mmCIF file of C-alpha atoms in Angstrom:
data_model
loop_
_atom_site.group_PDB
_atom_site.id
_atom_site.type_symbol
_atom_site.label_atom_id
_atom_site.label_comp_id
_atom_site.label_asym_id
_atom_site.label_seq_id
_atom_site.Cartn_x
_atom_site.Cartn_y
_atom_site.Cartn_z
ATOM 1 C CA MET A 409 83.606 52.995 99.937
ATOM 2 C CA PRO A 410 81.242 50.078 99.273
ATOM 3 C CA ASP A 411 80.453 49.491 95.633
ATOM 4 C CA GLY A 412 76.685 49.348 96.041
ATOM 5 C CA PRO A 413 73.873 46.805 96.299
ATOM 6 C CA LEU A 414 74.783 45.043 93.034
ATOM 7 C CA HIS A 415 78.358 44.301 94.071
ATOM 8 C CA GLY A 416 79.347 40.791 92.994
ATOM 9 C CA LEU A 417 77.128 40.732 89.896
ATOM 10 C CA ARG A 418 78.477 40.855 86.354
ATOM 11 C CA VAL A 419 76.755 42.586 83.441
ATOM 12 C CA LEU A 420 77.625 42.086 79.777
ATOM 13 C CA ASP A 421 76.765 45.264 77.871
ATOM 14 C CA VAL A 422 76.581 44.319 74.183
ATOM 15 C CA SER A 423 74.250 47.215 73.340
ATOM 16 C CA THR A 424 74.967 50.373 71.347
ATOM 17 C CA ILE A 425 74.060 54.075 71.370
ATOM 18 C CA LEU A 426 72.032 55.142 74.382
ATOM 19 C CA ALA A 427 69.241 53.128 76.041
ATOM 20 C CA GLY A 428 71.180 49.895 76.587
ATOM 21 C CA PRO A 429 74.440 51.590 77.598
ATOM 22 C CA LEU A 430 72.545 53.784 80.083
ATOM 23 C CA CYS A 431 70.885 50.719 81.587
ATOM 24 C CA ALA A 432 74.295 49.090 82.046
ATOM 25 C CA GLN A 433 75.788 52.332 83.369
ATOM 26 C CA LEU A 434 73.165 52.508 86.113
ATOM 27 C CA LEU A 435 73.818 48.886 87.092
ATOM 28 C CA GLY A 436 77.539 49.632 87.173
ATOM 29 C CA ASP A 437 77.027 52.776 89.235
ATOM 30 C CA PHE A 438 75.513 50.627 91.956
ATOM 31 C CA GLY A 439 78.214 48.039 92.112
ATOM 32 C CA ALA A 440 77.816 45.603 89.239
ATOM 33 C CA GLU A 441 80.949 44.721 87.296
ATOM 34 C CA VAL A 442 80.170 45.708 83.706
ATOM 35 C CA LEU A 443 81.964 44.390 80.645
ATOM 36 C CA LYS A 444 81.361 46.614 77.619
ATOM 37 C CA ILE A 445 81.456 44.461 74.486
ATOM 38 C CA GLU A 446 82.067 46.495 71.308
ATOM 39 C CA HIS A 447 82.735 45.777 67.669
ATOM 40 C CA PRO A 448 86.542 45.524 67.470
ATOM 41 C CA VAL A 449 86.820 47.980 64.568
ATOM 42 C CA ALA A 450 83.817 50.310 64.690
ATOM 43 C CA GLY A 451 83.301 50.349 68.459
ATOM 44 C CA ASP A 452 80.061 51.575 69.983
ATOM 45 C CA GLY A 453 78.421 54.409 68.068
ATOM 46 C CA MET A 454 78.236 56.322 71.363
ATOM 47 C CA ARG A 455 81.930 57.078 70.926
ATOM 48 C CA GLY A 456 80.964 59.400 68.074
ATOM 49 C CA HIS A 457 78.026 61.092 69.807
ATOM 50 C CA GLY A 458 78.258 64.571 71.244
ATOM 51 C CA ALA A 459 81.163 66.905 71.869
ATOM 52 C CA SER A 460 84.811 65.880 72.171
ATOM 53 C CA LYS A 461 87.872 67.485 73.713
ATOM 54 C CA ASP A 462 91.308 66.740 72.260
ATOM 55 C CA GLY A 463 89.777 63.776 70.437
ATOM 56 C CA HIS A 464 88.186 62.312 73.565
ATOM 57 C CA PRO A 465 84.372 61.969 73.385
ATOM 58 C CA LEU A 466 82.895 63.528 76.514
ATOM 59 C CA TRP A 467 79.581 61.649 76.580
ATOM 60 C CA TRP A 468 81.460 58.383 76.349
ATOM 61 C CA LYS A 469 83.374 59.244 79.509
ATOM 62 C CA GLU A 470 80.075 59.227 81.430
ATOM 63 C CA ILE A 471 77.914 56.633 79.674
ATOM 64 C CA SER A 472 80.725 54.050 79.852
ATOM 65 C CA ARG A 473 81.973 54.823 83.333
ATOM 66 C CA ASN A 474 82.461 51.800 85.589
ATOM 67 C CA LYS A 475 82.716 49.579 82.486
ATOM 68 C CA ARG A 476 85.692 47.551 81.379
ATOM 69 C CA THR A 477 85.899 47.403 77.588
ATOM 70 C CA LEU A 478 86.391 44.419 75.311
ATOM 71 C CA GLY A 479 86.501 44.479 71.511
ATOM 72 C CA LEU A 480 84.720 41.366 70.234
ATOM 73 C CA LYS A 481 83.068 40.599 66.894
ATOM 74 C CA LEU A 482 79.889 38.762 67.849
ATOM 75 C CA SER A 483 78.842 38.052 64.263
ATOM 76 C CA ASP A 484 81.876 35.799 63.854
ATOM 77 C CA PRO A 485 81.531 32.268 65.287
ATOM 78 C CA LYS A 486 84.842 32.636 67.119
ATOM 79 C CA GLY A 487 83.666 35.881 68.726
ATOM 80 C CA ALA A 488 80.296 34.348 69.574
ATOM 81 C CA ALA A 489 82.028 31.395 71.230
ATOM 82 C CA LEU A 490 84.064 33.744 73.410
ATOM 83 C CA LEU A 491 80.926 35.611 74.437
ATOM 84 C CA LEU A 492 79.293 32.333 75.474
ATOM 85 C CA ARG A 493 82.253 31.644 77.741
ATOM 86 C CA LEU A 494 81.707 35.037 79.366
ATOM 87 C CA VAL A 495 77.984 34.352 79.650
ATOM 88 C CA GLU A 496 78.781 31.332 81.802
ATOM 89 C CA ARG A 497 80.122 33.646 84.511
ATOM 90 C CA SER A 498 77.713 36.576 84.132
ATOM 91 C CA ASP A 499 74.352 37.583 85.606
ATOM 92 C CA VAL A 500 72.866 40.068 83.119
ATOM 93 C CA LEU A 501 73.244 40.623 79.378
ATOM 94 C CA VAL A 502 71.960 43.859 77.820
ATOM 95 C CA GLU A 503 71.490 43.990 74.033
ATOM 96 C CA ASN A 504 69.630 46.186 71.564
ATOM 97 C CA PHE A 505 70.045 44.577 68.161
ATOM 98 C CA ARG A 506 67.073 44.177 65.849
ATOM 99 C CA PRO A 507 64.928 41.135 66.669
ATOM 100 C CA GLY A 508 66.501 37.996 65.242
ATOM 101 C CA THR A 509 70.069 39.314 65.148
ATOM 102 C CA LEU A 510 71.360 37.426 68.171
ATOM 103 C CA GLU A 511 69.547 34.311 66.966
ATOM 104 C CA ARG A 512 71.251 34.625 63.582
ATOM 105 C CA TRP A 513 74.636 34.736 65.310
ATOM 106 C CA GLY A 514 73.870 31.646 67.383
ATOM 107 C CA LEU A 515 73.404 33.745 70.525
ATOM 108 C CA GLY A 516 69.631 33.633 70.998
ATOM 109 C CA PRO A 517 68.106 33.471 74.501
ATOM 110 C CA ASP A 518 67.533 29.710 74.323
ATOM 111 C CA LEU A 519 71.217 29.047 73.719
ATOM 112 C CA LEU A 520 72.309 31.671 76.270
ATOM 113 C CA HIS A 521 70.132 29.979 78.882
ATOM 114 C CA GLU A 522 71.563 26.581 78.000
ATOM 115 C CA VAL A 523 74.969 27.990 78.884
ATOM 116 C CA ASN A 524 73.723 29.903 81.947
ATOM 117 C CA PRO A 525 70.147 29.219 83.094
ATOM 118 C CA GLY A 526 70.291 32.093 85.578
ATOM 119 C CA LEU A 527 71.182 34.789 83.046
ATOM 120 C CA VAL A 528 68.869 37.820 82.921
ATOM 121 C CA ILE A 529 68.627 38.956 79.283
ATOM 122 C CA VAL A 530 67.510 42.550 78.673
ATOM 123 C CA ARG A 531 66.440 43.009 75.035
ATOM 124 C CA ILE A 532 65.907 46.638 74.031
ATOM 125 C CA THR A 533 64.357 47.469 70.659
ATOM 126 C CA GLY A 534 62.283 50.240 69.174
ATOM 127 C CA PHE A 535 58.981 48.381 69.204
ATOM 128 C CA GLY A 536 59.514 45.060 71.005
ATOM 129 C CA GLN A 537 60.355 41.535 69.908
ATOM 130 C CA GLN A 538 56.891 40.775 68.481
ATOM 131 C CA GLY A 539 54.244 42.571 66.444
ATOM 132 C CA PRO A 540 53.980 44.262 63.026
ATOM 133 C CA TYR A 541 56.675 46.836 63.791
ATOM 134 C CA ALA A 542 59.184 44.517 65.465
ATOM 135 C CA GLY A 543 61.511 44.494 62.462
ATOM 136 C CA ARG A 544 61.585 48.243 61.996
ATOM 137 C CA ALA A 545 64.623 50.332 62.819
ATOM 138 C CA GLY A 546 64.097 51.690 66.310
ATOM 139 C CA PHE A 547 65.358 55.108 67.320
ATOM 140 C CA GLY A 548 64.317 57.398 70.150
ATOM 141 C CA THR A 549 62.991 60.005 67.730
ATOM 142 C CA LEU A 550 60.449 57.507 66.413
ATOM 143 C CA ALA A 551 59.289 56.659 69.934
ATOM 144 C CA GLU A 552 59.036 60.345 70.798
ATOM 145 C CA ALA A 553 56.786 60.769 67.753
ATOM 146 C CA MET A 554 54.595 57.710 68.270
ATOM 147 C CA SER A 555 54.257 57.922 72.064
ATOM 148 C CA GLY A 556 52.234 61.128 71.910
ATOM 149 C CA PHE A 557 55.081 63.217 73.301
ATOM 150 C CA ALA A 558 55.694 65.240 70.120
ATOM 151 C CA HIS A 559 51.957 65.700 69.539
ATOM 152 C CA LEU A 560 51.516 67.233 73.002
ATOM 153 C CA THR A 561 54.706 69.315 72.963
ATOM 154 C CA GLY A 562 54.983 72.771 71.421
ATOM 155 C CA ASP A 563 52.772 75.771 70.792
ATOM 156 C CA PRO A 564 49.105 75.190 69.933
ATOM 157 C CA ASP A 565 49.523 76.633 66.436
ATOM 158 C CA GLY A 566 53.027 75.270 65.894
ATOM 159 C CA PRO A 567 54.336 71.902 64.723
ATOM 160 C CA PRO A 568 54.761 68.866 66.954
ATOM 161 C CA THR A 569 58.042 69.300 68.806
ATOM 162 C CA LEU A 570 60.807 66.764 69.407
ATOM 163 C CA PRO A 571 63.217 67.023 72.355
ATOM 164 C CA ALA A 572 66.758 68.226 71.756
ATOM 165 C CA PHE A 573 68.163 65.235 73.644
ATOM 166 C CA GLY A 574 67.661 61.471 73.882
ATOM 167 C CA LEU A 575 64.464 61.485 75.924
ATOM 168 C CA ALA A 576 62.986 58.147 74.828
ATOM 169 C CA ASP A 577 66.330 56.365 75.104
ATOM 170 C CA SER A 578 66.997 57.782 78.562
ATOM 171 C CA VAL A 579 63.562 56.901 79.937
ATOM 172 C CA CYS A 580 63.926 53.423 78.457
ATOM 173 C CA GLY A 581 67.419 52.955 79.894
ATOM 174 C CA ILE A 582 66.232 53.832 83.395
ATOM 175 C CA ALA A 583 63.216 51.528 83.028
ATOM 176 C CA ALA A 584 65.444 48.713 81.737
ATOM 177 C CA ALA A 585 67.727 48.997 84.767
ATOM 178 C CA ALA A 586 64.678 48.703 87.033
ATOM 179 C CA ALA A 587 63.445 45.690 85.069
ATOM 180 C CA ALA A 588 66.831 43.996 85.320
ATOM 181 C CA THR A 589 66.955 44.400 89.097
ATOM 182 C CA MET A 590 63.396 43.024 89.370
ATOM 183 C CA ALA A 591 64.458 39.967 87.372
ATOM 184 C CA LEU A 592 67.517 39.523 89.585
ATOM 185 C CA LEU A 593 65.294 39.669 92.672
ATOM 186 C CA HIS A 594 62.953 37.085 91.114
ATOM 187 C CA ARG A 595 65.948 34.862 90.394
ATOM 188 C CA GLU A 596 67.083 35.140 93.993
ATOM 189 C CA ARG A 597 63.655 34.209 95.347
ATOM 190 C CA THR A 598 62.878 31.361 92.915
ATOM 191 C CA PRO A 599 64.003 27.761 93.403
ATOM 192 C CA GLY A 600 66.621 26.872 90.825
ATOM 193 C CA HIS A 601 67.449 30.549 90.338
ATOM 194 C CA PRO A 602 66.153 30.855 86.748
ATOM 195 C CA GLY A 603 66.910 33.846 84.603
ATOM 196 C CA GLN A 604 64.376 35.394 82.287
ATOM 197 C CA VAL A 605 64.133 37.466 79.123
ATOM 198 C CA ILE A 606 63.008 41.104 79.384
ATOM 199 C CA ASP A 607 61.358 42.517 76.258
ATOM 200 C CA MET A 608 61.835 46.284 76.559
ATOM 201 C CA SER A 609 60.840 48.753 73.836
ATOM 202 C CA LEU A 610 61.744 52.417 73.489
ATOM 203 C CA LEU A 611 58.081 53.179 72.923
ATOM 204 C CA GLU A 612 56.345 51.814 76.016
ATOM 205 C CA PRO A 613 58.189 53.628 78.842
ATOM 206 C CA LEU A 614 57.728 56.979 77.111
ATOM 207 C CA MET A 615 54.053 56.234 76.468
ATOM 208 C CA THR A 616 53.686 55.841 80.222
ATOM 209 C CA ALA A 617 55.601 59.051 80.903
ATOM 210 C CA VAL A 618 53.359 61.023 78.533
ATOM 211 C CA GLY A 619 50.354 60.166 80.687
ATOM 212 C CA PRO A 620 46.803 58.814 80.393
ATOM 213 C CA SER A 621 45.916 60.233 76.972
ATOM 214 C CA PRO A 622 44.798 56.817 75.621
ATOM 215 C CA THR A 623 42.509 56.362 78.620
ATOM 216 C CA VAL A 624 41.040 59.828 78.111
ATOM 217 C CA TYR A 625 40.405 58.991 74.468
ATOM 218 C CA ASP A 626 38.908 55.603 75.321
ATOM 219 C CA GLN A 627 36.519 56.945 77.924
ATOM 220 C CA LEU A 628 35.708 60.427 76.636
ATOM 221 C CA GLY A 629 36.565 60.344 72.937
ATOM 222 C CA VAL A 630 38.844 63.337 73.514
ATOM 223 C CA VAL A 631 42.161 63.689 71.688
ATOM 224 C CA GLU A 632 44.365 65.983 73.742
ATOM 225 C CA THR A 633 46.223 68.770 71.965
ATOM 226 C CA ARG A 634 49.232 71.033 72.446
ATOM 227 C CA HIS A 635 49.029 73.892 74.939
ATOM 228 C CA GLY A 636 52.563 75.234 74.882
ATOM 229 C CA ASN A 637 53.863 75.595 78.432
ATOM 230 C CA ARG A 638 50.357 75.776 79.834
ATOM 231 C CA SER A 639 48.420 72.930 81.412
ATOM 232 C CA THR A 640 44.771 71.949 81.115
ATOM 233 C CA ASN A 641 44.882 70.727 84.719
ATOM 234 C CA ASN A 642 45.913 73.884 86.545
ATOM 235 C CA ALA A 643 46.950 77.503 86.148
ATOM 236 C CA PRO A 644 49.056 79.513 86.338
ATOM 237 C CA ARG A 645 51.606 77.112 84.917
ATOM 238 C CA ASN A 646 54.011 78.645 82.439
ATOM 239 C CA THR A 647 57.409 80.192 81.869
ATOM 240 C CA TYR A 648 57.682 83.922 82.429
ATOM 241 C CA ARG A 649 60.373 86.436 81.517
ATOM 242 C CA THR A 650 61.855 88.457 84.355
ATOM 243 C CA GLY A 651 62.705 92.125 84.249
ATOM 244 C CA ASP A 652 66.406 91.412 83.688
ATOM 245 C CA GLY A 653 65.820 89.064 80.755
ATOM 246 C CA HIS A 654 65.904 85.670 82.473
ATOM 247 C CA TRP A 655 63.159 83.064 82.523
ATOM 248 C CA VAL A 656 61.430 81.328 85.407
ATOM 249 C CA ALA A 657 58.911 78.481 85.529
ATOM 250 C CA VAL A 658 55.890 78.624 87.838
ATOM 251 C CA SER A 659 53.703 75.737 88.961
ATOM 252 C CA THR A 660 50.451 75.766 90.949
ATOM 253 C CA SER A 661 49.545 72.083 90.999
ATOM 254 C CA ALA A 662 48.374 72.426 94.619
ATOM 255 C CA GLN A 663 45.481 74.737 95.534
ATOM 256 C CA GLN A 664 47.343 76.193 98.491
ATOM 257 C CA ILE A 665 50.282 77.126 96.262
ATOM 258 C CA ALA A 666 47.961 78.884 93.812
ATOM 259 C CA GLU A 667 46.467 80.927 96.635
ATOM 260 C CA ARG A 668 49.898 81.917 97.960
ATOM 261 C CA LEU A 669 50.889 83.041 94.487
ATOM 262 C CA MET A 670 47.852 85.310 94.114
ATOM 263 C CA ARG A 671 48.582 86.938 97.443
ATOM 264 C CA LEU A 672 52.201 87.439 96.402
ATOM 265 C CA VAL A 673 51.385 89.142 93.099
ATOM 266 C CA GLY A 674 48.799 91.408 94.700
ATOM 267 C CA ASP A 675 45.517 89.908 93.437
ATOM 268 C CA PRO A 676 44.143 87.995 96.444
ATOM 269 C CA GLU A 677 40.552 88.798 95.426
ATOM 270 C CA LEU A 678 40.841 86.215 92.644
ATOM 271 C CA ILE A 679 41.040 83.502 95.294
ATOM 272 C CA ASP A 680 37.384 84.133 96.145
ATOM 273 C CA GLU A 681 36.207 83.516 92.602
ATOM 274 C CA PRO A 682 34.268 80.216 92.379
ATOM 275 C CA TRP A 683 36.366 79.020 89.436
ATOM 276 C CA PHE A 684 39.611 79.496 91.374
ATOM 277 C CA ALA A 685 38.796 76.580 93.692
ATOM 278 C CA THR A 686 39.905 73.906 91.178
ATOM 279 C CA GLY A 687 42.850 73.458 88.877
ATOM 280 C CA ARG A 688 40.541 72.978 85.904
ATOM 281 C CA GLY A 689 38.644 76.124 86.775
ATOM 282 C CA ARG A 690 41.846 78.125 86.944
ATOM 283 C CA ALA A 691 42.974 76.648 83.628
ATOM 284 C CA GLU A 692 39.789 77.979 82.022
ATOM 285 C CA HIS A 693 40.874 81.490 83.098
ATOM 286 C CA VAL A 694 44.514 81.066 82.121
ATOM 287 C CA GLU A 695 44.723 84.297 80.092
ATOM 288 C CA LEU A 696 43.782 86.390 83.118
ATOM 289 C CA LEU A 697 46.065 84.520 85.494
ATOM 290 C CA ASP A 698 49.021 84.493 83.104
ATOM 291 C CA LYS A 699 48.748 88.256 82.653
ATOM 292 C CA VAL A 700 48.589 88.927 86.384
ATOM 293 C CA VAL A 701 51.565 86.705 87.158
ATOM 294 C CA GLY A 702 53.510 87.600 84.026
ATOM 295 C CA ASP A 703 53.216 91.356 84.632
ATOM 296 C CA TRP A 704 54.381 91.006 88.235
ATOM 297 C CA ILE A 705 57.398 88.905 87.264
ATOM 298 C CA ALA A 706 58.286 91.128 84.300
ATOM 299 C CA ALA A 707 58.620 94.117 86.637
ATOM 300 C CA ARG A 708 61.314 92.474 88.776
ATOM 301 C CA PRO A 709 64.790 90.943 88.317
ATOM 302 C CA ARG A 710 65.129 87.191 88.628
ATOM 303 C CA ASP A 711 66.839 87.153 92.033
ATOM 304 C CA GLN A 712 64.087 89.275 93.519
ATOM 305 C CA VAL A 713 61.403 87.050 91.983
ATOM 306 C CA LEU A 714 63.010 83.889 93.362
ATOM 307 C CA ALA A 715 63.453 85.394 96.822
ATOM 308 C CA ALA A 716 59.855 86.624 96.955
ATOM 309 C CA PHE A 717 58.471 83.256 95.885
ATOM 310 C CA ALA A 718 60.586 81.488 98.507
ATOM 311 C CA GLU A 719 59.375 83.811 101.254
ATOM 312 C CA ALA A 720 55.748 83.363 100.170
ATOM 313 C CA GLY A 721 56.037 79.559 99.926
ATOM 314 C CA ALA A 722 55.076 79.605 96.242
ATOM 315 C CA ALA A 723 56.611 77.304 93.623
ATOM 316 C CA VAL A 724 59.115 78.679 91.127
ATOM 317 C CA ALA A 725 62.370 77.615 89.514
ATOM 318 C CA PRO A 726 64.815 79.408 87.239
ATOM 319 C CA VAL A 727 65.134 78.115 83.675
ATOM 320 C CA TYR A 728 68.736 76.949 83.616
ATOM 321 C CA ASP A 729 71.270 76.385 80.900
ATOM 322 C CA SER A 730 74.243 74.081 81.478
ATOM 323 C CA ARG A 731 76.361 76.859 83.015
ATOM 324 C CA ASP A 732 73.627 77.727 85.496
ATOM 325 C CA LEU A 733 73.228 74.079 86.452
ATOM 326 C CA ALA A 734 76.942 73.560 87.008
ATOM 327 C CA GLU A 735 77.159 76.653 89.213
ATOM 328 C CA ASP A 736 73.953 76.184 91.226
ATOM 329 C CA PRO A 737 74.711 75.997 94.987
ATOM 330 C CA HIS A 738 72.106 73.286 95.665
ATOM 331 C CA VAL A 739 73.406 71.107 92.843
ATOM 332 C CA ARG A 740 76.936 71.590 94.133
ATOM 333 C CA GLU A 741 76.221 71.005 97.817
ATOM 334 C CA THR A 742 74.116 67.885 97.281
ATOM 335 C CA GLY A 743 76.564 66.369 94.817
ATOM 336 C CA MET A 744 74.158 66.029 91.892
ATOM 337 C CA LEU A 745 77.193 66.735 89.743
ATOM 338 C CA THR A 746 80.589 65.389 90.732
ATOM 339 C CA ARG A 747 84.156 65.446 89.485
ATOM 340 C CA VAL A 748 85.804 62.167 88.538
ATOM 341 C CA GLU A 749 89.498 61.814 87.707
ATOM 342 C CA ASP A 750 89.981 60.877 84.054
ATOM 343 C CA ALA A 751 93.240 59.616 82.599
ATOM 344 C CA ASP A 752 92.911 61.790 79.495
ATOM 345 C CA LEU A 753 91.227 64.968 80.717
ATOM 346 C CA GLY A 754 91.922 65.176 84.445
ATOM 347 C CA PRO A 755 89.067 66.079 86.844
ATOM 348 C CA LEU A 756 85.887 65.667 84.789
ATOM 349 C CA LEU A 757 82.499 67.053 85.830
ATOM 350 C CA MET A 758 79.606 64.649 85.236
ATOM 351 C CA HIS A 759 76.264 63.550 86.635
ATOM 352 C CA ASN A 760 76.585 61.697 89.909
ATOM 353 C CA VAL A 761 74.858 58.379 90.625
ATOM 354 C CA MET A 762 71.151 58.921 90.053
ATOM 355 C CA TRP A 763 69.837 58.288 93.566
ATOM 356 C CA ARG A 764 71.169 58.123 97.107
ATOM 357 C CA MET A 765 71.012 54.944 99.197
ATOM 358 C CA SER A 766 71.716 55.184 102.919
ATOM 359 C CA ALA A 767 73.296 51.754 103.413
ATOM 360 C CA THR A 768 74.600 50.752 99.970
ATOM 361 C CA PRO A 769 75.467 53.892 98.016
ATOM 362 C CA GLY A 770 76.738 53.583 94.490
ATOM 363 C CA ARG A 771 79.846 55.314 93.235
ATOM 364 C CA ILE A 772 81.809 56.149 90.096
ATOM 365 C CA ARG A 773 84.977 54.111 90.107
ATOM 366 C CA PHE A 774 86.408 55.231 86.762
ATOM 367 C CA THR A 775 85.379 56.965 83.535
ATOM 368 C CA GLY A 776 84.772 55.500 80.069
ATOM 369 C CA ARG A 777 87.787 53.673 78.693
ATOM 370 C CA ASP A 778 89.453 53.194 75.293
ATOM 371 C CA LEU A 779 88.194 50.512 72.919
ATOM 372 C CA GLY A 780 89.650 47.158 73.916
ATOM 373 C CA ALA A 781 91.399 48.503 77.001
ATOM 374 C CA ASP A 782 90.591 45.330 78.946
ATOM 375 C CA THR A 783 90.566 42.723 76.181
ATOM 376 C CA ASP A 784 93.825 41.069 77.183
ATOM 377 C CA HIS A 785 92.920 41.062 80.863
ATOM 378 C CA VAL A 786 89.545 39.426 80.227
ATOM 379 C CA LEU A 787 90.417 36.961 77.481
ATOM 380 C CA SER A 788 93.824 36.002 78.816
ATOM 381 C CA GLY A 789 93.378 36.501 82.548
ATOM 382 C CA GLU A 790 89.867 35.036 82.784
ATOM 383 C CA LEU A 791 89.429 32.754 79.786
ATOM 384 C CA GLY A 792 93.025 31.583 79.507
ATOM 385 C CA LEU A 793 93.798 32.562 75.899
ATOM 386 C CA ASP A 794 97.531 32.720 75.264
ATOM 387 C CA THR A 795 99.459 35.418 73.414
ATOM 388 C CA ALA A 796 99.426 33.569 70.102
ATOM 389 C CA GLU A 797 95.666 33.015 70.222
ATOM 390 C CA LEU A 798 95.019 36.687 70.959
ATOM 391 C CA ALA A 799 97.363 37.760 68.171
ATOM 392 C CA ALA A 800 95.568 35.516 65.694
ATOM 393 C CA LEU A 801 92.147 36.836 66.727
ATOM 394 C CA ARG A 802 93.404 40.410 66.355
ATOM 395 C CA GLU A 803 94.756 39.626 62.924
ATOM 396 C CA GLU A 804 91.268 38.445 61.920
ATOM 397 C CA GLN A 805 89.752 41.568 63.566
ATOM 398 C CA ILE A 806 87.642 39.382 65.849
ATOM 399 C CA VAL A 807 88.995 41.091 68.962
ATOM 400 C CA ALA A 808 90.514 44.484 69.644
#
């Protein structure tokens, strides 16, 4: 199989935890050769995140797939010098240290571009490289709070609600991969092939995902509030419990879908109400619509509800847990999840590459590897260090 549209490019992943590693994972999924640079003793904190089996961290197997691993202490001048030698032959560097950290180690963008003018440098922080908050610790939870996400999530009378997963980091990682490919395209199209520095914060991509709340405030003076699973833009839109104890989610973002739903649940006369003609109008009558739809769904088992919605052309989806997702026939048939052979755990189920490309599909070549698994190959095979030099660097804990 071809390795994808980024085949022939090299990415240095010197980031930790989630957003940066996900960015590099996506680039690797679509063909880039990724070198994962970790602290030679502590490794990447992602190795300690999530569940493990027989001592093998499962999240690491996915987030570090398609990455060769190299233990290298960047804060040591000897480690920094080795990184600069790798920079010479690389296309992208992804980092997420606090602003000023790389500069303090003698690895700031100016010096990196002296070594390799075409290098694309992706800098991921909580709040960006500049501004009053630039020096603050940046974690996804803080971005989820400040972006407006937590304020708009949860029940109207309940507290702001944070996600149970790395939402801000994941959105940022996907955005950073897009930004990196844009910079690579710019480099390709620009005389002299210059690289550039990408200033990517955890906060900004999630602010965009939350929607136009700042614009609404600016123009109308309205501060939007929590509505639970309901929407102020249309109704019915909620989760409903089925007669056999499952949950389903219903959406009526399109007028035609809302009308089909009312015919399905046996209340077609509501379609003729003047307020039913707009999503906002329906949202103002959400109590009535939720009761009509909720009662109909509560009287039937989930399979019957799903089949009836499908026949009527209305929009519904079951609320899945991980078991449901892994066993869903559509997910299976379309390959949204795939099994990859792992040296430690055998066939390992994980998310497939995130999108399908007709001519240059990506693929998963191997799962996340042990710390320093490729150090000798890279430093000896590529940079020419001999056995004695490697042994001395290991003794000083500069490499692993």
